[in-house]
Amino acid sequence: QVQLVQSGAEVKKPGASVKVSCKASGYTFINYGINWVRQAPGQGLEWVASATPGTSDAVYDQRFRDRVTVTSDTSMTTIFMEINSLTSEDTAIYYCARLSQSGQEAFDVWGQGTRVTVSS
Amino acid sequence: QSALTQTASVSGSLGQSISISCTGTADDVGKYNFVSWYQQHPGKAPRLIIQEVIWRPPGVPTRFTGSKSGNTASLTISGLQAEDEADYFCCTYAGNRNYVFGTGTKVSIL
């Protein structure tokens, strides 16, 4: 079945970097965009970035543009999100989500989430 | 981009109908028919329940309906069920492959 499986929880110190992975299966990896969405504790959803697997094409929310990089490895059908210069405000659950069929602009499949905790 | 505005909480009795609003601007909700809605139970990932304003993906109960008027989109749950108690988030395409989520609405069963 179609699924996205994310890497495990991370604990990082302020100023460090973190790289979260999202492995896709059950569909043709390069045919669907992948987005990253985060949710701080007790808060709502925030869109972070949108990427096209198999290319270097990615778009970032302006709040994250300088610190977030999304890459992919088609041989592993995996997409990665790296966040640099972490602060306590980056403490959140990070979700990858598949963009549904071309033109529908909705996120139809979600990963289980990766909890990132930033603490000294 | 500012978050879309949603009512913080809505409550209703079993079998009752409730509506959740999602207000944006003429540059996002008002401009694109790409509003989607997500249901999130505690500790779980969000689940898509409405896309392109009105369309339900396969498997989503028919009691969930979406609509839009001007800069405000709405989600209606007709015949509230116990399992509908959850957080609900709207989301809109905002151009240039950007997206904006709503602030979220907590739906409670009385």
PDB file of C-alpha atoms in Angstrom:
ATOM      1  CA  GLN A   1       0.000   0.000   0.000  1.00  0.00           C
ATOM      2  CA  VAL A   2       1.005   3.617  -0.426  1.00  0.00           C
ATOM      3  CA  GLN A   3       2.913   4.834   2.591  1.00  0.00           C
ATOM      4  CA  LEU A   4       5.505   7.253   3.856  1.00  0.00           C
ATOM      5  CA  VAL A   5       7.721   6.073   6.705  1.00  0.00           C
ATOM      6  CA  GLN A   6       9.813   8.636   8.551  1.00  0.00           C
ATOM      7  CA  SER A   7      12.965   8.353  10.601  1.00  0.00           C
ATOM      8  CA  GLY A   8      12.937   8.268  14.384  1.00  0.00           C
ATOM      9  CA  ALA A   9      12.890  10.977  16.995  1.00  0.00           C
ATOM     10  CA  GLU A  10      15.853  13.306  17.380  1.00  0.00           C
ATOM     11  CA  VAL A  11      17.211  15.356  20.263  1.00  0.00           C
ATOM     12  CA  LYS A  12      19.578  18.149  19.333  1.00  0.00           C
ATOM     13  CA  LYS A  13      21.327  21.045  21.038  1.00  0.00           C
ATOM     14  CA  PRO A  14      20.749  24.650  19.947  1.00  0.00           C
ATOM     15  CA  GLY A  15      22.880  25.555  16.947  1.00  0.00           C
ATOM     16  CA  ALA A  16      23.088  21.976  15.699  1.00  0.00           C
ATOM     17  CA  SER A  17      21.596  20.493  12.530  1.00  0.00           C
ATOM     18  CA  VAL A  18      19.127  17.673  12.027  1.00  0.00           C
ATOM     19  CA  LYS A  19      18.292  15.567   8.971  1.00  0.00           C
ATOM     20  CA  VAL A  20      14.928  13.820   8.823  1.00  0.00           C
ATOM     21  CA  SER A  21      14.107  11.162   6.228  1.00  0.00           C
ATOM     22  CA  CYS A  22      10.864  10.050   4.611  1.00  0.00           C
ATOM     23  CA  LYS A  23      10.801   6.760   2.694  1.00  0.00           C
ATOM     24  CA  ALA A  24       8.072   6.323   0.104  1.00  0.00           C
ATOM     25  CA  SER A  25       6.652   3.020  -1.055  1.00  0.00           C
ATOM     26  CA  GLY A  26       3.677   1.674  -2.975  1.00  0.00           C
ATOM     27  CA  TYR A  27       3.731   4.237  -5.781  1.00  0.00           C
ATOM     28  CA  THR A  28       6.043   5.763  -8.398  1.00  0.00           C
ATOM     29  CA  PHE A  29       8.268   8.000  -6.300  1.00  0.00           C
ATOM     30  CA  ILE A  30       9.133  10.631  -8.884  1.00  0.00           C
ATOM     31  CA  ASN A  31       5.554  11.206  -9.973  1.00  0.00           C
ATOM     32  CA  TYR A  32       4.385  12.985  -6.824  1.00  0.00           C
ATOM     33  CA  GLY A  33       5.693  15.998  -4.977  1.00  0.00           C
ATOM     34  CA  ILE A  34       6.529  15.747  -1.290  1.00  0.00           C
ATOM     35  CA  ASN A  35       5.897  18.499   1.206  1.00  0.00           C
ATOM     36  CA  TRP A  36       7.132  19.008   4.751  1.00  0.00           C
ATOM     37  CA  VAL A  37       4.798  20.288   7.450  1.00  0.00           C
ATOM     38  CA  ARG A  38       5.612  20.893  11.099  1.00  0.00           C
ATOM     39  CA  GLN A  39       3.575  21.075  14.274  1.00  0.00           C
ATOM     40  CA  ALA A  40       4.965  22.625  17.434  1.00  0.00           C
ATOM     41  CA  PRO A  41       3.689  21.210  20.741  1.00  0.00           C
ATOM     42  CA  GLY A  42       0.004  22.047  21.170  1.00  0.00           C
ATOM     43  CA  GLN A  43       0.040  24.180  18.060  1.00  0.00           C
ATOM     44  CA  GLY A  44      -1.286  24.055  14.495  1.00  0.00           C
ATOM     45  CA  LEU A  45       0.222  22.881  11.246  1.00  0.00           C
ATOM     46  CA  GLU A  46       2.828  24.968   9.429  1.00  0.00           C
ATOM     47  CA  TRP A  47       3.860  24.398   5.835  1.00  0.00           C
ATOM     48  CA  VAL A  48       7.647  24.270   5.509  1.00  0.00           C
ATOM     49  CA  ALA A  49       8.645  23.210   1.997  1.00  0.00           C
ATOM     50  CA  SER A  50       7.601  21.529  -1.235  1.00  0.00           C
ATOM     51  CA  ALA A  51       9.950  19.415  -3.339  1.00  0.00           C
ATOM     52  CA  THR A  52       9.937  17.384  -6.523  1.00  0.00           C
ATOM     53  CA  PRO A  53      11.641  14.022  -5.910  1.00  0.00           C
ATOM     54  CA  GLY A  54      14.444  13.197  -8.298  1.00  0.00           C
ATOM     55  CA  THR A  55      15.221  16.845  -8.955  1.00  0.00           C
ATOM     56  CA  SER A  56      16.840  19.688  -7.059  1.00  0.00           C
ATOM     57  CA  ASP A  57      13.618  21.655  -7.363  1.00  0.00           C
ATOM     58  CA  ALA A  58      12.302  22.795  -3.987  1.00  0.00           C
ATOM     59  CA  VAL A  59      10.289  25.722  -2.668  1.00  0.00           C
ATOM     60  CA  TYR A  60      10.478  26.918   0.915  1.00  0.00           C
ATOM     61  CA  ASP A  61       8.314  29.048   3.163  1.00  0.00           C
ATOM     62  CA  GLN A  62      10.149  32.345   3.630  1.00  0.00           C
ATOM     63  CA  ARG A  63      10.537  31.672   7.366  1.00  0.00           C
ATOM     64  CA  PHE A  64      12.659  28.603   6.669  1.00  0.00           C
ATOM     65  CA  ARG A  65      14.314  29.503   3.395  1.00  0.00           C
ATOM     66  CA  ASP A  66      17.744  30.176   4.880  1.00  0.00           C
ATOM     67  CA  ARG A  67      17.929  27.149   7.157  1.00  0.00           C
ATOM     68  CA  VAL A  68      16.081  24.272   5.495  1.00  0.00           C
ATOM     69  CA  THR A  69      17.225  22.107   2.588  1.00  0.00           C
ATOM     70  CA  VAL A  70      15.198  19.314   0.997  1.00  0.00           C
ATOM     71  CA  THR A  71      16.933  16.632  -1.060  1.00  0.00           C
ATOM     72  CA  SER A  72      16.003  13.219  -2.404  1.00  0.00           C
ATOM     73  CA  ASP A  73      17.565   9.892  -3.331  1.00  0.00           C
ATOM     74  CA  THR A  74      15.578   8.129  -6.029  1.00  0.00           C
ATOM     75  CA  SER A  75      17.448   4.831  -5.560  1.00  0.00           C
ATOM     76  CA  MET A  76      16.214   4.774  -1.966  1.00  0.00           C
ATOM     77  CA  THR A  77      12.833   6.390  -2.786  1.00  0.00           C
ATOM     78  CA  THR A  78      13.587   8.656   0.136  1.00  0.00           C
ATOM     79  CA  ILE A  79      13.319  12.384   0.626  1.00  0.00           C
ATOM     80  CA  PHE A  80      15.312  14.259   3.255  1.00  0.00           C
ATOM     81  CA  MET A  81      14.860  17.536   5.086  1.00  0.00           C
ATOM     82  CA  GLU A  82      17.817  19.145   6.840  1.00  0.00           C
ATOM     83  CA  ILE A  83      17.413  22.028   9.240  1.00  0.00           C
ATOM     84  CA  ASN A  84      20.444  24.059  10.290  1.00  0.00           C
ATOM     85  CA  SER A  85      21.059  26.410  13.223  1.00  0.00           C
ATOM     86  CA  LEU A  86      18.365  24.827  15.359  1.00  0.00           C
ATOM     87  CA  THR A  87      16.702  26.824  18.133  1.00  0.00           C
ATOM     88  CA  SER A  88      14.173  25.805  20.767  1.00  0.00           C
ATOM     89  CA  GLU A  89      11.463  27.169  18.470  1.00  0.00           C
ATOM     90  CA  ASP A  90      12.216  24.336  16.038  1.00  0.00           C
ATOM     91  CA  THR A  91      10.989  21.801  18.592  1.00  0.00           C
ATOM     92  CA  ALA A  92       8.101  20.158  16.770  1.00  0.00           C
ATOM     93  CA  ILE A  93       6.796  17.095  15.000  1.00  0.00           C
ATOM     94  CA  TYR A  94       7.815  17.172  11.365  1.00  0.00           C
ATOM     95  CA  TYR A  95       5.594  15.418   8.826  1.00  0.00           C
ATOM     96  CA  CYS A  96       6.249  14.572   5.223  1.00  0.00           C
ATOM     97  CA  ALA A  97       3.136  14.539   3.058  1.00  0.00           C
ATOM     98  CA  ARG A  98       2.556  13.511  -0.534  1.00  0.00           C
ATOM     99  CA  LEU A  99       1.017  16.057  -2.866  1.00  0.00           C
ATOM    100  CA  SER A 100      -1.991  14.442  -4.519  1.00  0.00           C
ATOM    101  CA  GLN A 101      -2.448  14.119  -8.257  1.00  0.00           C
ATOM    102  CA  SER A 102      -1.305  16.997 -10.380  1.00  0.00           C
ATOM    103  CA  GLY A 103      -3.524  20.020  -9.980  1.00  0.00           C
ATOM    104  CA  GLN A 104      -5.388  18.950  -6.855  1.00  0.00           C
ATOM    105  CA  GLU A 105      -3.041  20.733  -4.441  1.00  0.00           C
ATOM    106  CA  ALA A 106      -3.817  18.592  -1.399  1.00  0.00           C
ATOM    107  CA  PHE A 107      -1.756  16.290   0.806  1.00  0.00           C
ATOM    108  CA  ASP A 108      -3.232  12.824   0.453  1.00  0.00           C
ATOM    109  CA  VAL A 109      -0.701  10.596   2.219  1.00  0.00           C
ATOM    110  CA  TRP A 110       1.179  11.518   5.400  1.00  0.00           C
ATOM    111  CA  GLY A 111       4.138  10.062   7.205  1.00  0.00           C
ATOM    112  CA  GLN A 112       3.822   9.170  10.870  1.00  0.00           C
ATOM    113  CA  GLY A 113       5.821  12.222  11.925  1.00  0.00           C
ATOM    114  CA  THR A 114       9.296  12.715  13.390  1.00  0.00           C
ATOM    115  CA  ARG A 115       9.633  14.456  16.732  1.00  0.00           C
ATOM    116  CA  VAL A 116      12.572  16.858  16.882  1.00  0.00           C
ATOM    117  CA  THR A 117      13.454  18.260  20.280  1.00  0.00           C
ATOM    118  CA  VAL A 118      15.941  21.099  20.606  1.00  0.00           C
ATOM    119  CA  SER A 119      17.236  21.505  24.116  1.00  0.00           C
ATOM    120  CA  SER A 120      20.470  22.410  25.822  1.00  0.00           C
TER     121      SER A 120
ATOM    122  CA  GLN B   1       1.871  34.397   4.469  1.00  0.00           C
ATOM    123  CA  SER B   2      -0.342  34.626   7.551  1.00  0.00           C
ATOM    124  CA  ALA B   3      -2.182  31.579   8.838  1.00  0.00           C
ATOM    125  CA  LEU B   4      -5.813  31.246   7.825  1.00  0.00           C
ATOM    126  CA  THR B   5      -8.229  32.103  10.638  1.00  0.00           C
ATOM    127  CA  GLN B   6     -10.369  29.356  12.150  1.00  0.00           C
ATOM    128  CA  THR B   7     -12.647  29.341  15.184  1.00  0.00           C
ATOM    129  CA  ALA B   8     -10.655  27.824  18.028  1.00  0.00           C
ATOM    130  CA  SER B   9     -13.324  25.375  19.123  1.00  0.00           C
ATOM    131  CA  VAL B  10     -16.755  24.100  18.158  1.00  0.00           C
ATOM    132  CA  SER B  11     -18.892  21.652  20.071  1.00  0.00           C
ATOM    133  CA  GLY B  12     -22.052  19.739  19.321  1.00  0.00           C
ATOM    134  CA  SER B  13     -24.163  16.801  20.403  1.00  0.00           C
ATOM    135  CA  LEU B  14     -24.195  13.435  18.696  1.00  0.00           C
ATOM    136  CA  GLY B  15     -26.260  13.644  15.512  1.00  0.00           C
ATOM    137  CA  GLN B  16     -26.093  17.420  15.393  1.00  0.00           C
ATOM    138  CA  SER B  17     -24.597  19.389  12.473  1.00  0.00           C
ATOM    139  CA  ILE B  18     -21.718  21.793  12.969  1.00  0.00           C
ATOM    140  CA  SER B  19     -19.744  24.078  10.684  1.00  0.00           C
ATOM    141  CA  ILE B  20     -16.155  25.269  10.842  1.00  0.00           C
ATOM    142  CA  SER B  21     -15.050  28.394   9.017  1.00  0.00           C
ATOM    143  CA  CYS B  22     -11.663  29.185   7.515  1.00  0.00           C
ATOM    144  CA  THR B  23     -10.976  32.769   6.523  1.00  0.00           C
ATOM    145  CA  GLY B  24      -8.124  33.889   4.312  1.00  0.00           C
ATOM    146  CA  THR B  25      -7.625  36.683   1.842  1.00  0.00           C
ATOM    147  CA  ALA B  26      -8.327  37.498  -1.778  1.00  0.00           C
ATOM    148  CA  ASP B  27      -4.785  36.319  -2.552  1.00  0.00           C
ATOM    149  CA  ASP B  28      -5.213  32.793  -1.236  1.00  0.00           C
ATOM    150  CA  VAL B  29      -8.633  31.346  -0.317  1.00  0.00           C
ATOM    151  CA  GLY B  30     -10.439  33.866  -2.509  1.00  0.00           C
ATOM    152  CA  LYS B  31      -8.172  33.316  -5.490  1.00  0.00           C
ATOM    153  CA  TYR B  32      -7.785  29.540  -5.687  1.00  0.00           C
ATOM    154  CA  ASN B  33     -10.277  26.672  -5.519  1.00  0.00           C
ATOM    155  CA  PHE B  34      -7.647  24.572  -3.775  1.00  0.00           C
ATOM    156  CA  VAL B  35      -8.860  24.536  -0.192  1.00  0.00           C
ATOM    157  CA  SER B  36      -8.349  21.247   1.591  1.00  0.00           C
ATOM    158  CA  TRP B  37      -9.358  20.053   5.053  1.00  0.00           C
ATOM    159  CA  TYR B  38      -7.557  17.698   7.413  1.00  0.00           C
ATOM    160  CA  GLN B  39      -8.738  15.793  10.450  1.00  0.00           C
ATOM    161  CA  GLN B  40      -6.221  15.068  13.208  1.00  0.00           C
ATOM    162  CA  HIS B  41      -6.828  12.851  16.208  1.00  0.00           C
ATOM    163  CA  PRO B  42      -4.506  13.232  19.223  1.00  0.00           C
ATOM    164  CA  GLY B  43      -1.090  11.748  18.604  1.00  0.00           C
ATOM    165  CA  LYS B  44      -1.888  10.931  14.991  1.00  0.00           C
ATOM    166  CA  ALA B  45      -0.894  12.332  11.622  1.00  0.00           C
ATOM    167  CA  PRO B  46      -3.426  14.508   9.792  1.00  0.00           C
ATOM    168  CA  ARG B  47      -5.850  12.845   7.369  1.00  0.00           C
ATOM    169  CA  LEU B  48      -7.180  14.458   4.197  1.00  0.00           C
ATOM    170  CA  ILE B  49     -10.980  14.681   4.240  1.00  0.00           C
ATOM    171  CA  ILE B  50     -11.780  17.385   1.659  1.00  0.00           C
ATOM    172  CA  GLN B  51      -9.797  18.598  -1.362  1.00  0.00           C
ATOM    173  CA  GLU B  52     -10.433  21.268  -3.984  1.00  0.00           C
ATOM    174  CA  VAL B  53     -13.041  22.894  -1.715  1.00  0.00           C
ATOM    175  CA  ILE B  54     -15.786  20.274  -2.115  1.00  0.00           C
ATOM    176  CA  TRP B  55     -14.381  16.856  -3.061  1.00  0.00           C
ATOM    177  CA  ARG B  56     -14.181  13.950  -0.640  1.00  0.00           C
ATOM    178  CA  PRO B  57     -11.377  11.400  -1.214  1.00  0.00           C
ATOM    179  CA  PRO B  58     -12.433   7.757  -1.308  1.00  0.00           C
ATOM    180  CA  GLY B  59     -13.370   6.402   2.092  1.00  0.00           C
ATOM    181  CA  VAL B  60     -14.324   9.728   3.667  1.00  0.00           C
ATOM    182  CA  PRO B  61     -17.882   9.645   5.041  1.00  0.00           C
ATOM    183  CA  THR B  62     -20.486  11.672   3.192  1.00  0.00           C
ATOM    184  CA  ARG B  63     -21.347  13.614   6.353  1.00  0.00           C
ATOM    185  CA  PHE B  64     -18.284  15.774   5.657  1.00  0.00           C
ATOM    186  CA  THR B  65     -18.973  18.535   3.119  1.00  0.00           C
ATOM    187  CA  GLY B  66     -16.936  21.526   2.064  1.00  0.00           C
ATOM    188  CA  SER B  67     -17.856  24.865   0.548  1.00  0.00           C
ATOM    189  CA  LYS B  68     -16.444  28.307  -0.139  1.00  0.00           C
ATOM    190  CA  SER B  69     -17.760  31.821  -0.454  1.00  0.00           C
ATOM    191  CA  GLY B  70     -15.394  34.653  -1.201  1.00  0.00           C
ATOM    192  CA  ASN B  71     -12.398  34.503   1.130  1.00  0.00           C
ATOM    193  CA  THR B  72     -14.006  32.030   3.543  1.00  0.00           C
ATOM    194  CA  ALA B  73     -14.169  28.260   3.238  1.00  0.00           C
ATOM    195  CA  SER B  74     -16.300  26.060   5.444  1.00  0.00           C
ATOM    196  CA  LEU B  75     -16.430  22.448   6.558  1.00  0.00           C
ATOM    197  CA  THR B  76     -19.762  21.033   7.691  1.00  0.00           C
ATOM    198  CA  ILE B  77     -20.162  17.807   9.611  1.00  0.00           C
ATOM    199  CA  SER B  78     -23.753  16.601   9.353  1.00  0.00           C
ATOM    200  CA  GLY B  79     -24.807  14.077  11.956  1.00  0.00           C
ATOM    201  CA  LEU B  80     -21.889  14.362  14.356  1.00  0.00           C
ATOM    202  CA  GLN B  81     -20.384  11.021  15.386  1.00  0.00           C
ATOM    203  CA  ALA B  82     -18.204  10.257  18.395  1.00  0.00           C
ATOM    204  CA  GLU B  83     -15.207   9.577  16.163  1.00  0.00           C
ATOM    205  CA  ASP B  84     -15.468  13.071  14.706  1.00  0.00           C
ATOM    206  CA  GLU B  85     -14.051  14.533  17.912  1.00  0.00           C
ATOM    207  CA  ALA B  86     -10.687  15.776  16.669  1.00  0.00           C
ATOM    208  CA  ASP B  87      -8.783  18.828  15.473  1.00  0.00           C
ATOM    209  CA  TYR B  88      -9.553  20.129  11.994  1.00  0.00           C
ATOM    210  CA  PHE B  89      -7.252  22.218   9.831  1.00  0.00           C
ATOM    211  CA  CYS B  90      -7.947  23.964   6.561  1.00  0.00           C
ATOM    212  CA  CYS B  91      -5.220  24.596   4.022  1.00  0.00           C
ATOM    213  CA  THR B  92      -5.065  26.596   0.825  1.00  0.00           C
ATOM    214  CA  TYR B  93      -2.738  26.786  -2.112  1.00  0.00           C
ATOM    215  CA  ALA B  94      -1.262  30.296  -2.120  1.00  0.00           C
ATOM    216  CA  GLY B  95       0.527  30.412  -5.460  1.00  0.00           C
ATOM    217  CA  ASN B  96       4.149  29.695  -6.449  1.00  0.00           C
ATOM    218  CA  ARG B  97       3.891  26.223  -4.884  1.00  0.00           C
ATOM    219  CA  ASN B  98       3.300  27.746  -1.447  1.00  0.00           C
ATOM    220  CA  TYR B  99       0.605  26.573   0.963  1.00  0.00           C
ATOM    221  CA  VAL B 100      -0.948  28.064   4.089  1.00  0.00           C
ATOM    222  CA  PHE B 101      -2.696  26.206   6.903  1.00  0.00           C
ATOM    223  CA  GLY B 102      -5.433  27.424   9.175  1.00  0.00           C
ATOM    224  CA  THR B 103      -5.044  27.925  12.912  1.00  0.00           C
ATOM    225  CA  GLY B 104      -7.090  24.816  13.629  1.00  0.00           C
ATOM    226  CA  THR B 105     -10.455  24.050  15.228  1.00  0.00           C
ATOM    227  CA  LYS B 106     -11.044  21.625  18.059  1.00  0.00           C
ATOM    228  CA  VAL B 107     -14.338  19.787  17.649  1.00  0.00           C
ATOM    229  CA  SER B 108     -15.791  18.411  20.870  1.00  0.00           C
ATOM    230  CA  ILE B 109     -18.814  16.228  21.505  1.00  0.00           C
ATOM    231  CA  LEU B 110     -21.117  17.465  24.237  1.00  0.00           C
TER     232      LEU B 110
END
